[in-house]
């Protein structure tokens, strides 16, 4: 049983511009550079899982990855550390919102 909320694409789009929300992409930087969700920051899961990464505790943290599993792991870890968290269902592969940003340099 999850002790935090999983959210859909439409719920994420609704929260996207909220200054009390921080969206975190936990995929590798090369994948983030190709496509990501607007306003998200990239902190690969391997870095996030280290105890020295400190995120703002006064914000709702929304984690996502490629398919959803790693985003859920990150959300659980930060929930256990006392943060308010959510995870995107299905990751960016299932994200059907209007806020995907694609690399325009390729």
Tab-separated table of C-alpha atoms in Angstrom:
chain	number	residue	atom	x	y	z
A	1	UNK	CA	0.000	0.000	0.000
A	2	UNK	CA	1.335	3.432	-0.960
A	3	UNK	CA	1.377	6.125	1.696
A	4	UNK	CA	1.609	8.920	-0.852
A	5	UNK	CA	-0.404	9.940	-3.890
A	6	UNK	CA	0.193	8.850	-7.470
A	7	UNK	CA	-1.074	11.339	-10.012
A	8	UNK	CA	-2.148	11.355	-13.644
A	9	UNK	CA	-0.949	13.562	-16.502
A	10	UNK	CA	-3.889	15.932	-16.100
A	11	UNK	CA	-3.286	16.266	-12.368
A	12	UNK	CA	0.388	17.042	-13.041
A	13	UNK	CA	-0.532	19.664	-15.657
A	14	UNK	CA	-2.822	21.311	-13.106
A	15	UNK	CA	0.041	21.537	-10.578
A	16	UNK	CA	2.785	22.480	-13.045
A	17	UNK	CA	2.933	26.221	-12.400
A	18	UNK	CA	2.258	26.043	-8.667
A	19	UNK	CA	5.210	27.660	-6.839
A	20	UNK	CA	4.731	25.157	-3.993
A	21	UNK	CA	5.578	22.223	-6.301
A	22	UNK	CA	8.965	20.904	-7.457
A	23	UNK	CA	8.897	18.362	-10.303
A	24	UNK	CA	11.868	16.009	-10.418
A	25	UNK	CA	12.876	13.810	-13.348
A	26	UNK	CA	14.964	10.914	-12.003
A	27	UNK	CA	16.161	9.618	-15.390
A	28	UNK	CA	19.688	9.988	-16.700
A	29	UNK	CA	20.618	13.443	-18.033
A	30	UNK	CA	20.871	12.281	-21.661
A	31	UNK	CA	17.232	11.099	-21.529
A	32	UNK	CA	16.105	14.295	-19.785
A	33	UNK	CA	17.830	16.343	-22.488
A	34	UNK	CA	15.857	14.531	-25.214
A	35	UNK	CA	12.431	14.981	-23.620
A	36	UNK	CA	11.157	16.135	-20.246
A	37	UNK	CA	8.208	17.813	-18.594
A	38	UNK	CA	8.264	21.614	-18.504
A	39	UNK	CA	9.506	23.119	-15.207
A	40	UNK	CA	11.076	19.854	-14.069
A	41	UNK	CA	14.609	19.526	-12.797
A	42	UNK	CA	16.838	16.547	-13.482
A	43	UNK	CA	18.405	14.628	-10.627
A	44	UNK	CA	19.188	11.041	-11.683
A	45	UNK	CA	17.937	8.431	-9.225
A	46	UNK	CA	21.471	7.287	-8.416
A	47	UNK	CA	22.222	10.810	-7.159
A	48	UNK	CA	18.857	11.255	-5.441
A	49	UNK	CA	19.218	8.072	-3.439
A	50	UNK	CA	22.386	9.392	-1.821
A	51	UNK	CA	21.731	10.934	1.569
A	52	UNK	CA	23.493	14.229	0.724
A	53	UNK	CA	20.823	15.399	-1.752
A	54	UNK	CA	18.586	17.849	0.082
A	55	UNK	CA	15.380	19.024	-1.550
A	56	UNK	CA	13.071	21.798	-0.342
A	57	UNK	CA	10.842	20.472	2.447
A	58	UNK	CA	8.403	23.346	2.026
A	59	UNK	CA	7.342	22.108	-1.442
A	60	UNK	CA	5.399	19.150	-2.781
A	61	UNK	CA	7.880	16.966	-4.640
A	62	UNK	CA	6.571	15.192	-7.742
A	63	UNK	CA	8.836	12.454	-9.081
A	64	UNK	CA	8.766	10.850	-12.509
A	65	UNK	CA	10.935	8.524	-14.577
A	66	UNK	CA	10.539	6.688	-17.876
A	67	UNK	CA	7.781	4.196	-16.962
A	68	UNK	CA	6.882	4.938	-13.336
A	69	UNK	CA	8.803	2.426	-11.213
A	70	UNK	CA	11.866	4.479	-10.353
A	71	UNK	CA	9.727	7.557	-9.761
A	72	UNK	CA	7.738	5.533	-7.220
A	73	UNK	CA	10.955	4.413	-5.506
A	74	UNK	CA	12.199	7.992	-5.271
A	75	UNK	CA	8.848	9.180	-3.925
A	76	UNK	CA	8.860	6.444	-1.280
A	77	UNK	CA	12.400	7.299	-0.187
A	78	UNK	CA	11.602	10.986	0.197
A	79	UNK	CA	8.243	10.264	1.838
A	80	UNK	CA	10.146	8.159	4.401
A	81	UNK	CA	12.456	11.162	4.961
A	82	UNK	CA	9.466	13.324	5.866
A	83	UNK	CA	8.782	15.100	2.568
A	84	UNK	CA	5.369	15.633	0.954
A	85	UNK	CA	5.567	13.693	-2.309
A	86	UNK	CA	3.626	12.479	-5.317
A	87	UNK	CA	4.614	10.220	-8.222
A	88	UNK	CA	3.501	10.397	-11.871
A	89	UNK	CA	1.649	7.258	-12.985
A	90	UNK	CA	3.431	5.571	-15.911
A	91	UNK	CA	6.280	8.068	-16.066
A	92	UNK	CA	6.993	10.245	-19.067
A	93	UNK	CA	6.242	7.377	-21.482
A	94	UNK	CA	2.565	7.489	-20.448
A	95	UNK	CA	2.456	11.249	-19.914
A	96	UNK	CA	-0.277	12.597	-22.172
A	97	UNK	CA	-0.279	16.185	-20.989
A	98	UNK	CA	0.540	19.275	-22.979
A	99	UNK	CA	3.832	20.091	-21.277
A	100	UNK	CA	6.400	17.766	-22.859
A	101	UNK	CA	9.530	19.599	-23.913
A	102	UNK	CA	11.508	18.003	-26.757
A	103	UNK	CA	15.139	18.662	-27.631
A	104	UNK	CA	15.171	21.136	-30.484
A	105	UNK	CA	18.946	20.996	-30.975
A	106	UNK	CA	19.067	17.570	-32.656
